[in-house]
Amino acid sequence: MPKMIYLDGAIVPEADAKISVLDHGVLYGDGVFEGIRGYNGRIFRLDEHLDRLYESARSISMDIPIEWAEMEKAVVDTVNANGLRDCYIRLVVTRGPGDLGLDPRKCPRPTVFVIADRITLFPAELYDKGLAVMSVSTRRTAPDALSPRVKSLNYLNNIMAKILANIAGMPEVIMLNPQGYVVEGTGDNIFIIRKGKLMTPPLYLGILEGITRNAVMEIARSMDIEVAEEAFALHDVYVADECFLTGTAAEVIPVVSADGRRIGSGEPGPITKKLIRAFRDLANSTGTPI
Ligand code: PMP
C-alpha cells in the first residue's frame, strides 16, 4: 500500500503529493511545522501541538487556511489512511507558492500537508546506556533575531550544529545561546538534576517550548520532585548528578557525559529512569484516539 499523504484538503498517494517549486517553504524555508507522535492508537498531546503550530504561524504573520478542528481531523485521517497505531506525524504549513522575491504578500495561500510514518529513534541501547554529548560553537538563534519558540521550516541553525556533531561522531549536542547559557539540543530540550532538583532553561533564553518538556515537568511535579525553569551554564551540566534530553522523537533520553566529563555516576540516574518510565506510561495511556 502506498504511503498516503494529506495535501490541501485531500488524502493522496505519496507519488501524487507534490508542491510547487515556487512555494516559499522551499525557496526560503518560510513556514512552520510540528512533529507529533502516535502511541498505541492515540495521538499524544495533539491539542498542544496544534496550539503551538497556530502560534508559530501567528508569530510569522501567516494565516493557516484551515480551522483548528479541520487540522485535527486532517492529522487523525492521515494516520488512519496509513493504518498506523504507533507513528510519527509531520504536519507542515508552508507560506505557499509565490514569485521569486521573498515578499510573503505574493503568496496568496499557504500549503498544508501531513505525513504519517514510523519513527527511527536513537538506538534502543542508548536509552539504557545514555548519550555522550558535547557543546558546539554554533549558537542557538538569539530570540531577538528569530525566536526559537517559532517552530519554523528554517532549521539551518540546528543543522549547522548537527554537522559539528556528525564530524565529532556524537549523537547529539548541547547548544548555547549568544550569552553562553545552555539552551537545548539540535532537536530536543535539556534537563539537569542537582541535589534532587530538576532544572531546565526558561523560555526567555531562547528555546522551543517542547511538548515533551512540559509533560516531563508535569510528571516530575506530580512525583513531588522540585522543578525549576532556571538559567544554567555548561559548568552546571558538568557537575550535575543527572542529565537528560526530551523531544517528541527522542522521548526522554539520558545523557551520561558532556564534553568528556562524566555526569553523576556515568550511568542513567535514578530520577531520570523514573521519569522515562512515567513518560512512557503517560504516552501510552493518554491522547486523542485515532
Ligand atoms: N527543541 C528543538 C529545537 C526541537 O526541534 C524540538 C523537537 N520539536 C524540541 C526542542 C522538543 O520539542 P517537543 O518535545 O515538542 O518535540
PDB file of C-alpha atoms and ligand atoms in Angstrom:
ATOM      1  CA  MET A   1       0.000   0.000   0.000  1.00  0.00           C
ATOM      2  CA  PRO A   2       1.476   3.400  -0.914  1.00  0.00           C
ATOM      3  CA  LYS A   3       2.032   5.933   1.822  1.00  0.00           C
ATOM      4  CA  MET A   4      -0.937   8.282   1.951  1.00  0.00           C
ATOM      5  CA  ILE A   5      -0.369  11.998   2.424  1.00  0.00           C
ATOM      6  CA  TYR A   6      -2.793  14.762   3.337  1.00  0.00           C
ATOM      7  CA  LEU A   7      -2.243  17.689   0.969  1.00  0.00           C
ATOM      8  CA  ASP A   8      -4.501  20.743   0.909  1.00  0.00           C
ATOM      9  CA  GLY A   9      -7.769  19.013   1.716  1.00  0.00           C
ATOM     10  CA  ALA A  10      -7.267  15.621   0.072  1.00  0.00           C
ATOM     11  CA  ILE A  11      -5.531  12.408   1.080  1.00  0.00           C
ATOM     12  CA  VAL A  12      -3.469  11.237  -1.878  1.00  0.00           C
ATOM     13  CA  PRO A  13      -0.772   8.606  -2.578  1.00  0.00           C
ATOM     14  CA  GLU A  14       2.753   9.852  -1.896  1.00  0.00           C
ATOM     15  CA  ALA A  15       3.563   9.917  -5.639  1.00  0.00           C
ATOM     16  CA  ASP A  16       0.796  12.495  -6.140  1.00  0.00           C
ATOM     17  CA  ALA A  17       1.674  14.622  -3.104  1.00  0.00           C
ATOM     18  CA  LYS A  18       3.568  17.361  -4.921  1.00  0.00           C
ATOM     19  CA  ILE A  19       4.088  21.013  -4.131  1.00  0.00           C
ATOM     20  CA  SER A  20       5.261  23.904  -6.297  1.00  0.00           C
ATOM     21  CA  VAL A  21       8.950  24.753  -6.724  1.00  0.00           C
ATOM     22  CA  LEU A  22       7.795  28.363  -6.196  1.00  0.00           C
ATOM     23  CA  ASP A  23       6.477  27.516  -2.734  1.00  0.00           C
ATOM     24  CA  HIS A  24       8.267  29.813  -0.296  1.00  0.00           C
ATOM     25  CA  GLY A  25       8.624  26.890   2.079  1.00  0.00           C
ATOM     26  CA  VAL A  26      11.081  25.527  -0.496  1.00  0.00           C
ATOM     27  CA  LEU A  27      12.594  28.843  -1.667  1.00  0.00           C
ATOM     28  CA  TYR A  28      13.055  30.431   1.766  1.00  0.00           C
ATOM     29  CA  GLY A  29      12.230  27.909   4.480  1.00  0.00           C
ATOM     30  CA  ASP A  30       9.210  30.142   5.073  1.00  0.00           C
ATOM     31  CA  GLY A  31       6.667  28.128   7.005  1.00  0.00           C
ATOM     32  CA  VAL A  32       6.027  26.240  10.234  1.00  0.00           C
ATOM     33  CA  PHE A  33       5.724  22.624  11.257  1.00  0.00           C
ATOM     34  CA  GLU A  34       5.071  20.128  14.035  1.00  0.00           C
ATOM     35  CA  GLY A  35       6.427  16.687  14.842  1.00  0.00           C
ATOM     36  CA  ILE A  36       3.803  14.641  16.683  1.00  0.00           C
ATOM     37  CA  ARG A  37       3.679  11.059  17.993  1.00  0.00           C
ATOM     38  CA  GLY A  38       1.005   8.429  17.962  1.00  0.00           C
ATOM     39  CA  TYR A  39       1.278   5.758  20.638  1.00  0.00           C
ATOM     40  CA  ASN A  40      -0.903   2.731  20.958  1.00  0.00           C
ATOM     41  CA  GLY A  41      -3.762   4.147  18.864  1.00  0.00           C
ATOM     42  CA  ARG A  42      -3.721   7.625  20.415  1.00  0.00           C
ATOM     43  CA  ILE A  43      -2.083  10.873  19.381  1.00  0.00           C
ATOM     44  CA  PHE A  44      -0.061  12.320  22.231  1.00  0.00           C
ATOM     45  CA  ARG A  45      -0.906  15.915  23.198  1.00  0.00           C
ATOM     46  CA  LEU A  46      -2.358  16.751  19.793  1.00  0.00           C
ATOM     47  CA  ASP A  47      -4.082  19.859  21.183  1.00  0.00           C
ATOM     48  CA  GLU A  48      -0.780  21.269  22.437  1.00  0.00           C
ATOM     49  CA  HIS A  49       0.927  20.570  19.121  1.00  0.00           C
ATOM     50  CA  LEU A  50      -1.868  22.268  17.173  1.00  0.00           C
ATOM     51  CA  ASP A  51      -1.840  25.257  19.527  1.00  0.00           C
ATOM     52  CA  ARG A  52       1.912  25.597  19.032  1.00  0.00           C
ATOM     53  CA  LEU A  53       1.515  25.308  15.242  1.00  0.00           C
ATOM     54  CA  TYR A  54      -1.106  28.072  15.110  1.00  0.00           C
ATOM     55  CA  GLU A  55       1.021  30.232  17.441  1.00  0.00           C
ATOM     56  CA  SER A  56       4.131  29.718  15.290  1.00  0.00           C
ATOM     57  CA  ALA A  57       2.087  30.740  12.228  1.00  0.00           C
ATOM     58  CA  ARG A  58       0.726  33.804  14.001  1.00  0.00           C
ATOM     59  CA  SER A  59       4.231  34.814  15.027  1.00  0.00           C
ATOM     60  CA  ILE A  60       5.420  34.768  11.399  1.00  0.00           C
ATOM     61  CA  SER A  61       2.236  36.524  10.263  1.00  0.00           C
ATOM     62  CA  MET A  62       0.862  33.582   8.302  1.00  0.00           C
ATOM     63  CA  ASP A  63      -2.836  32.713   8.216  1.00  0.00           C
ATOM     64  CA  ILE A  64      -3.291  28.959   8.211  1.00  0.00           C
ATOM     65  CA  PRO A  65      -6.062  28.428   5.641  1.00  0.00           C
ATOM     66  CA  ILE A  66      -7.948  25.779   7.633  1.00  0.00           C
ATOM     67  CA  GLU A  67      -9.509  25.909  11.083  1.00  0.00           C
ATOM     68  CA  TRP A  68      -8.119  24.102  14.101  1.00  0.00           C
ATOM     69  CA  ALA A  69     -10.805  21.359  14.039  1.00  0.00           C
ATOM     70  CA  GLU A  70     -10.202  20.642  10.359  1.00  0.00           C
ATOM     71  CA  MET A  71      -6.461  20.435  11.018  1.00  0.00           C
ATOM     72  CA  GLU A  72      -7.095  17.985  13.867  1.00  0.00           C
ATOM     73  CA  LYS A  73      -9.211  15.865  11.518  1.00  0.00           C
ATOM     74  CA  ALA A  74      -6.514  16.017   8.797  1.00  0.00           C
ATOM     75  CA  VAL A  75      -3.981  14.578  11.256  1.00  0.00           C
ATOM     76  CA  VAL A  76      -6.264  11.790  12.503  1.00  0.00           C
ATOM     77  CA  ASP A  77      -7.421  10.931   8.963  1.00  0.00           C
ATOM     78  CA  THR A  78      -3.849  10.722   7.670  1.00  0.00           C
ATOM     79  CA  VAL A  79      -2.831   8.334  10.430  1.00  0.00           C
ATOM     80  CA  ASN A  80      -5.905   6.197   9.742  1.00  0.00           C
ATOM     81  CA  ALA A  81      -5.337   6.231   5.978  1.00  0.00           C
ATOM     82  CA  ASN A  82      -1.946   4.623   6.665  1.00  0.00           C
ATOM     83  CA  GLY A  83      -3.321   2.079   9.155  1.00  0.00           C
ATOM     84  CA  LEU A  84      -0.872   3.195  11.854  1.00  0.00           C
ATOM     85  CA  ARG A  85      -1.234   2.920  15.640  1.00  0.00           C
ATOM     86  CA  ASP A  86       2.319   3.896  16.601  1.00  0.00           C
ATOM     87  CA  CYS A  87       3.720   6.619  14.408  1.00  0.00           C
ATOM     88  CA  TYR A  88       5.472   9.906  13.902  1.00  0.00           C
ATOM     89  CA  ILE A  89       3.412  12.604  12.245  1.00  0.00           C
ATOM     90  CA  ARG A  90       4.882  15.568  10.405  1.00  0.00           C
ATOM     91  CA  LEU A  91       2.477  18.456   9.960  1.00  0.00           C
ATOM     92  CA  VAL A  92       3.737  21.248   7.704  1.00  0.00           C
ATOM     93  CA  VAL A  93       2.288  24.594   6.671  1.00  0.00           C
ATOM     94  CA  THR A  94       4.372  26.480   4.121  1.00  0.00           C
ATOM     95  CA  ARG A  95       3.860  30.082   3.022  1.00  0.00           C
ATOM     96  CA  GLY A  96       2.657  28.647  -0.299  1.00  0.00           C
ATOM     97  CA  PRO A  97       3.583  29.421  -3.917  1.00  0.00           C
ATOM     98  CA  GLY A  98       4.563  32.978  -4.777  1.00  0.00           C
ATOM     99  CA  ASP A  99       7.105  34.672  -7.018  1.00  0.00           C
ATOM    100  CA  LEU A 100      10.891  34.583  -6.729  1.00  0.00           C
ATOM    101  CA  GLY A 101      11.024  37.515  -4.314  1.00  0.00           C
ATOM    102  CA  LEU A 102      10.753  36.892  -0.603  1.00  0.00           C
ATOM    103  CA  ASP A 103       7.676  39.067  -0.038  1.00  0.00           C
ATOM    104  CA  PRO A 104       5.058  36.839   1.624  1.00  0.00           C
ATOM    105  CA  ARG A 105       2.264  39.067   0.285  1.00  0.00           C
ATOM    106  CA  LYS A 106       2.908  37.397  -3.082  1.00  0.00           C
ATOM    107  CA  CYS A 107       1.873  34.043  -1.604  1.00  0.00           C
ATOM    108  CA  PRO A 108      -1.931  34.004  -1.521  1.00  0.00           C
ATOM    109  CA  ARG A 109      -2.459  30.592   0.044  1.00  0.00           C
ATOM    110  CA  PRO A 110      -0.311  28.530   2.430  1.00  0.00           C
ATOM    111  CA  THR A 111       0.183  24.849   1.595  1.00  0.00           C
ATOM    112  CA  VAL A 112      -0.779  22.294   4.259  1.00  0.00           C
ATOM    113  CA  PHE A 113       0.453  18.724   4.291  1.00  0.00           C
ATOM    114  CA  VAL A 114       0.597  15.865   6.774  1.00  0.00           C
ATOM    115  CA  ILE A 115       2.872  12.823   6.614  1.00  0.00           C
ATOM    116  CA  ALA A 116       2.421   9.876   8.980  1.00  0.00           C
ATOM    117  CA  ASP A 117       5.207   7.346   9.164  1.00  0.00           C
ATOM    118  CA  ARG A 118       7.180   5.204  11.539  1.00  0.00           C
ATOM    119  CA  ILE A 119       9.954   6.783  13.526  1.00  0.00           C
ATOM    120  CA  THR A 120      13.624   5.920  13.913  1.00  0.00           C
ATOM    121  CA  LEU A 121      14.649   6.893  17.410  1.00  0.00           C
ATOM    122  CA  PHE A 122      18.104   6.805  18.853  1.00  0.00           C
ATOM    123  CA  PRO A 123      19.203   3.146  19.010  1.00  0.00           C
ATOM    124  CA  ALA A 124      17.364   1.354  21.857  1.00  0.00           C
ATOM    125  CA  GLU A 125      20.564   0.654  23.803  1.00  0.00           C
ATOM    126  CA  LEU A 126      21.217   4.389  24.226  1.00  0.00           C
ATOM    127  CA  TYR A 127      18.082   4.638  26.402  1.00  0.00           C
ATOM    128  CA  ASP A 128      19.730   2.157  28.788  1.00  0.00           C
ATOM    129  CA  LYS A 129      23.316   3.347  28.487  1.00  0.00           C
ATOM    130  CA  GLY A 130      22.759   7.071  27.953  1.00  0.00           C
ATOM    131  CA  LEU A 131      24.237   9.510  25.470  1.00  0.00           C
ATOM    132  CA  ALA A 132      27.625  11.199  25.367  1.00  0.00           C
ATOM    133  CA  VAL A 133      27.142  14.769  24.166  1.00  0.00           C
ATOM    134  CA  MET A 134      29.335  17.779  23.521  1.00  0.00           C
ATOM    135  CA  SER A 135      28.815  21.506  23.323  1.00  0.00           C
ATOM    136  CA  VAL A 136      29.226  23.190  19.951  1.00  0.00           C
ATOM    137  CA  SER A 137      30.360  26.608  18.769  1.00  0.00           C
ATOM    138  CA  THR A 138      27.159  27.140  16.744  1.00  0.00           C
ATOM    139  CA  ARG A 139      24.998  29.369  18.942  1.00  0.00           C
ATOM    140  CA  ARG A 140      21.220  28.939  19.058  1.00  0.00           C
ATOM    141  CA  THR A 141      19.461  31.789  17.274  1.00  0.00           C
ATOM    142  CA  ALA A 142      19.000  34.806  19.520  1.00  0.00           C
ATOM    143  CA  PRO A 143      15.333  35.388  20.414  1.00  0.00           C
ATOM    144  CA  ASP A 144      15.636  38.956  19.122  1.00  0.00           C
ATOM    145  CA  ALA A 145      16.835  37.650  15.726  1.00  0.00           C
ATOM    146  CA  LEU A 146      14.397  34.780  15.193  1.00  0.00           C
ATOM    147  CA  SER A 147      12.663  33.333  18.212  1.00  0.00           C
ATOM    148  CA  PRO A 148      13.412  29.643  18.762  1.00  0.00           C
ATOM    149  CA  ARG A 149       9.819  29.460  20.034  1.00  0.00           C
ATOM    150  CA  VAL A 150       8.718  29.545  16.397  1.00  0.00           C
ATOM    151  CA  LYS A 151       8.950  26.016  15.062  1.00  0.00           C
ATOM    152  CA  SER A 152       9.836  27.259  11.609  1.00  0.00           C
ATOM    153  CA  LEU A 153      10.816  25.372   8.478  1.00  0.00           C
ATOM    154  CA  ASN A 154      14.177  27.097   8.646  1.00  0.00           C
ATOM    155  CA  TYR A 155      16.250  24.644  10.682  1.00  0.00           C
ATOM    156  CA  LEU A 156      19.667  25.626   9.331  1.00  0.00           C
ATOM    157  CA  ASN A 157      20.794  26.866  12.742  1.00  0.00           C
ATOM    158  CA  ASN A 158      20.195  23.412  14.214  1.00  0.00           C
ATOM    159  CA  ILE A 159      21.550  21.672  11.119  1.00  0.00           C
ATOM    160  CA  MET A 160      24.842  23.621  11.438  1.00  0.00           C
ATOM    161  CA  ALA A 161      25.141  22.244  14.981  1.00  0.00           C
ATOM    162  CA  LYS A 162      24.210  18.747  13.790  1.00  0.00           C
ATOM    163  CA  ILE A 163      27.015  18.893  11.206  1.00  0.00           C
ATOM    164  CA  LEU A 164      29.506  19.535  14.014  1.00  0.00           C
ATOM    165  CA  ALA A 165      28.004  16.588  15.930  1.00  0.00           C
ATOM    166  CA  ASN A 166      28.450  14.386  12.876  1.00  0.00           C
ATOM    167  CA  ILE A 167      32.081  15.441  12.424  1.00  0.00           C
ATOM    168  CA  ALA A 168      32.754  14.558  16.055  1.00  0.00           C
ATOM    169  CA  GLY A 169      30.750  11.311  15.859  1.00  0.00           C
ATOM    170  CA  MET A 170      28.366  12.467  18.607  1.00  0.00           C
ATOM    171  CA  PRO A 171      24.667  11.528  18.613  1.00  0.00           C
ATOM    172  CA  GLU A 172      23.520  14.926  19.927  1.00  0.00           C
ATOM    173  CA  VAL A 173      24.995  18.207  21.121  1.00  0.00           C
ATOM    174  CA  ILE A 174      24.361  20.954  23.648  1.00  0.00           C
ATOM    175  CA  MET A 175      23.665  24.353  22.111  1.00  0.00           C
ATOM    176  CA  LEU A 176      24.264  27.605  23.987  1.00  0.00           C
ATOM    177  CA  ASN A 177      22.534  30.912  23.412  1.00  0.00           C
ATOM    178  CA  PRO A 178      24.573  34.003  22.447  1.00  0.00           C
ATOM    179  CA  GLN A 179      25.133  34.790  26.155  1.00  0.00           C
ATOM    180  CA  GLY A 180      26.607  31.345  26.753  1.00  0.00           C
ATOM    181  CA  TYR A 181      23.720  29.803  28.668  1.00  0.00           C
ATOM    182  CA  VAL A 182      22.762  26.236  27.893  1.00  0.00           C
ATOM    183  CA  VAL A 183      19.549  26.205  25.871  1.00  0.00           C
ATOM    184  CA  GLU A 184      18.821  22.966  24.023  1.00  0.00           C
ATOM    185  CA  GLY A 185      19.978  20.194  21.696  1.00  0.00           C
ATOM    186  CA  THR A 186      19.518  20.307  17.924  1.00  0.00           C
ATOM    187  CA  GLY A 187      16.039  18.832  18.272  1.00  0.00           C
ATOM    188  CA  ASP A 188      15.470  18.357  22.000  1.00  0.00           C
ATOM    189  CA  ASN A 189      15.170  20.230  25.266  1.00  0.00           C
ATOM    190  CA  ILE A 190      17.656  19.667  28.076  1.00  0.00           C
ATOM    191  CA  PHE A 191      17.221  18.987  31.797  1.00  0.00           C
ATOM    192  CA  ILE A 192      19.723  18.588  34.619  1.00  0.00           C
ATOM    193  CA  ILE A 193      19.210  17.305  38.152  1.00  0.00           C
ATOM    194  CA  ARG A 194      21.289  18.553  41.089  1.00  0.00           C
ATOM    195  CA  LYS A 195      20.639  17.596  44.701  1.00  0.00           C
ATOM    196  CA  GLY A 196      17.190  16.289  43.795  1.00  0.00           C
ATOM    197  CA  LYS A 197      16.106  19.450  41.927  1.00  0.00           C
ATOM    198  CA  LEU A 198      15.134  19.271  38.263  1.00  0.00           C
ATOM    199  CA  MET A 199      16.205  22.261  36.167  1.00  0.00           C
ATOM    200  CA  THR A 200      15.549  23.235  32.565  1.00  0.00           C
ATOM    201  CA  PRO A 201      16.278  26.525  30.764  1.00  0.00           C
ATOM    202  CA  PRO A 202      13.467  29.114  30.814  1.00  0.00           C
ATOM    203  CA  LEU A 203      11.733  30.127  27.568  1.00  0.00           C
ATOM    204  CA  TYR A 204      13.188  33.643  27.558  1.00  0.00           C
ATOM    205  CA  LEU A 205      16.722  32.316  26.992  1.00  0.00           C
ATOM    206  CA  GLY A 206      15.631  31.216  23.522  1.00  0.00           C
ATOM    207  CA  ILE A 207      14.304  27.669  23.346  1.00  0.00           C
ATOM    208  CA  LEU A 208      11.441  25.838  21.733  1.00  0.00           C
ATOM    209  CA  GLU A 209       8.695  25.239  24.300  1.00  0.00           C
ATOM    210  CA  GLY A 210       8.810  21.480  23.939  1.00  0.00           C
ATOM    211  CA  ILE A 211       5.622  19.499  24.440  1.00  0.00           C
ATOM    212  CA  THR A 212       7.691  16.670  25.932  1.00  0.00           C
ATOM    213  CA  ARG A 213       9.485  19.202  28.183  1.00  0.00           C
ATOM    214  CA  ASN A 214       6.144  20.387  29.539  1.00  0.00           C
ATOM    215  CA  ALA A 215       4.887  16.824  30.035  1.00  0.00           C
ATOM    216  CA  VAL A 216       8.068  15.880  31.928  1.00  0.00           C
ATOM    217  CA  MET A 217       7.786  18.935  34.195  1.00  0.00           C
ATOM    218  CA  GLU A 218       4.173  17.988  34.974  1.00  0.00           C
ATOM    219  CA  ILE A 219       5.147  14.384  35.713  1.00  0.00           C
ATOM    220  CA  ALA A 220       8.023  15.488  37.950  1.00  0.00           C
ATOM    221  CA  ARG A 221       5.786  17.861  39.924  1.00  0.00           C
ATOM    222  CA  SER A 222       3.229  15.083  40.375  1.00  0.00           C
ATOM    223  CA  MET A 223       6.062  12.998  41.895  1.00  0.00           C
ATOM    224  CA  ASP A 224       6.906  15.854  44.283  1.00  0.00           C
ATOM    225  CA  ILE A 225      10.224  16.487  42.574  1.00  0.00           C
ATOM    226  CA  GLU A 226      11.264  20.136  42.774  1.00  0.00           C
ATOM    227  CA  VAL A 227      11.183  21.663  39.266  1.00  0.00           C
ATOM    228  CA  ALA A 228      12.702  24.997  38.225  1.00  0.00           C
ATOM    229  CA  GLU A 229      12.961  26.811  34.914  1.00  0.00           C
ATOM    230  CA  GLU A 230      16.333  28.375  35.567  1.00  0.00           C
ATOM    231  CA  ALA A 231      19.300  29.607  33.525  1.00  0.00           C
ATOM    232  CA  PHE A 232      22.417  27.458  33.772  1.00  0.00           C
ATOM    233  CA  ALA A 233      25.802  27.156  32.072  1.00  0.00           C
ATOM    234  CA  LEU A 234      27.935  24.243  30.889  1.00  0.00           C
ATOM    235  CA  HIS A 235      29.568  24.136  34.329  1.00  0.00           C
ATOM    236  CA  ASP A 236      26.204  23.166  35.815  1.00  0.00           C
ATOM    237  CA  VAL A 237      25.860  20.338  33.309  1.00  0.00           C
ATOM    238  CA  TYR A 238      29.364  19.081  34.130  1.00  0.00           C
ATOM    239  CA  VAL A 239      28.637  18.978  37.876  1.00  0.00           C
ATOM    240  CA  ALA A 240      25.035  17.735  37.588  1.00  0.00           C
ATOM    241  CA  ASP A 241      24.006  14.472  39.215  1.00  0.00           C
ATOM    242  CA  GLU A 242      21.850  13.569  36.217  1.00  0.00           C
ATOM    243  CA  CYS A 243      21.030  14.965  32.787  1.00  0.00           C
ATOM    244  CA  PHE A 244      18.568  14.050  30.050  1.00  0.00           C
ATOM    245  CA  LEU A 245      17.064  15.342  26.821  1.00  0.00           C
ATOM    246  CA  THR A 246      13.402  15.434  25.843  1.00  0.00           C
ATOM    247  CA  GLY A 247      11.676  15.595  22.473  1.00  0.00           C
ATOM    248  CA  THR A 248       8.807  14.105  20.526  1.00  0.00           C
ATOM    249  CA  ALA A 249      11.157  11.871  18.547  1.00  0.00           C
ATOM    250  CA  ALA A 250      13.699  11.231  21.330  1.00  0.00           C
ATOM    251  CA  GLU A 251      11.120  10.993  24.179  1.00  0.00           C
ATOM    252  CA  VAL A 252      13.221  11.106  27.388  1.00  0.00           C
ATOM    253  CA  ILE A 253      16.818  10.012  26.871  1.00  0.00           C
ATOM    254  CA  PRO A 254      19.590  10.023  29.493  1.00  0.00           C
ATOM    255  CA  VAL A 255      22.857  11.926  29.000  1.00  0.00           C
ATOM    256  CA  VAL A 256      25.819  10.419  30.829  1.00  0.00           C
ATOM    257  CA  SER A 257      28.682  12.617  29.700  1.00  0.00           C
ATOM    258  CA  ALA A 258      29.204  16.122  28.345  1.00  0.00           C
ATOM    259  CA  ASP A 259      32.429  17.404  26.770  1.00  0.00           C
ATOM    260  CA  GLY A 260      34.199  14.347  28.172  1.00  0.00           C
ATOM    261  CA  ARG A 261      33.047  14.987  31.768  1.00  0.00           C
ATOM    262  CA  ARG A 262      31.181  12.089  33.323  1.00  0.00           C
ATOM    263  CA  ILE A 263      27.800  13.184  34.644  1.00  0.00           C
ATOM    264  CA  GLY A 264      26.956  11.729  38.057  1.00  0.00           C
ATOM    265  CA  SER A 265      27.886   8.058  38.176  1.00  0.00           C
ATOM    266  CA  GLY A 266      28.293   7.916  34.391  1.00  0.00           C
ATOM    267  CA  GLU A 267      25.099   5.867  34.139  1.00  0.00           C
ATOM    268  CA  PRO A 268      21.482   6.986  33.716  1.00  0.00           C
ATOM    269  CA  GLY A 269      20.405   8.313  37.117  1.00  0.00           C
ATOM    270  CA  PRO A 270      17.509   7.106  39.301  1.00  0.00           C
ATOM    271  CA  ILE A 271      15.291  10.164  38.781  1.00  0.00           C
ATOM    272  CA  THR A 272      15.871  10.071  35.014  1.00  0.00           C
ATOM    273  CA  LYS A 273      14.901   6.389  34.937  1.00  0.00           C
ATOM    274  CA  LYS A 274      11.740   7.085  36.931  1.00  0.00           C
ATOM    275  CA  LEU A 275      10.795   9.903  34.565  1.00  0.00           C
ATOM    276  CA  ILE A 276      11.435   7.726  31.495  1.00  0.00           C
ATOM    277  CA  ARG A 277       9.072   5.059  32.854  1.00  0.00           C
ATOM    278  CA  ALA A 278       6.404   7.582  33.840  1.00  0.00           C
ATOM    279  CA  PHE A 279       6.613   9.337  30.473  1.00  0.00           C
ATOM    280  CA  ARG A 280       6.180   6.046  28.607  1.00  0.00           C
ATOM    281  CA  ASP A 281       3.165   5.187  30.755  1.00  0.00           C
ATOM    282  CA  LEU A 282       1.596   8.581  30.095  1.00  0.00           C
ATOM    283  CA  ALA A 283       2.299   8.474  26.346  1.00  0.00           C
ATOM    284  CA  ASN A 284       0.797   5.002  26.042  1.00  0.00           C
ATOM    285  CA  SER A 285      -2.346   5.756  28.001  1.00  0.00           C
ATOM    286  CA  THR A 286      -3.455   9.283  27.032  1.00  0.00           C
ATOM    287  CA  GLY A 287      -4.170  11.222  23.869  1.00  0.00           C
ATOM    288  CA  THR A 288      -6.641  11.798  21.060  1.00  0.00           C
ATOM    289  CA  PRO A 289      -7.991   8.440  19.817  1.00  0.00           C
ATOM    290  CA  ILE A 290      -7.015   7.672  16.230  1.00  0.00           C
TER     291      ILE A 290
HETATM  292  N1  PMP B   1      13.945  21.914  20.628  1.00  0.00           N
HETATM  293  C1  PMP B   1      14.015  21.858  19.282  1.00  0.00           C
HETATM  294  C2  PMP B   1      14.930  22.784  18.563  1.00  0.00           C
HETATM  295  C3  PMP B   1      13.233  20.915  18.587  1.00  0.00           C
HETATM  296  O1  PMP B   1      13.292  20.850  17.257  1.00  0.00           O
HETATM  297  C4  PMP B   1      12.391  20.036  19.315  1.00  0.00           C
HETATM  298  C5  PMP B   1      11.595  18.994  18.586  1.00  0.00           C
HETATM  299  N2  PMP B   1      10.436  19.507  18.041  1.00  0.00           N
HETATM  300  C6  PMP B   1      12.352  20.153  20.706  1.00  0.00           C
HETATM  301  C7  PMP B   1      13.140  21.106  21.325  1.00  0.00           C
HETATM  302  C8  PMP B   1      11.462  19.272  21.525  1.00  0.00           C
HETATM  303  O2  PMP B   1      10.124  19.662  21.396  1.00  0.00           O
HETATM  304  P1  PMP B   1       8.938  18.611  21.502  1.00  0.00           P
HETATM  305  O3  PMP B   1       9.047  17.951  22.828  1.00  0.00           O
HETATM  306  O4  PMP B   1       7.702  19.433  21.369  1.00  0.00           O
HETATM  307  O5  PMP B   1       9.122  17.657  20.380  1.00  0.00           O
END
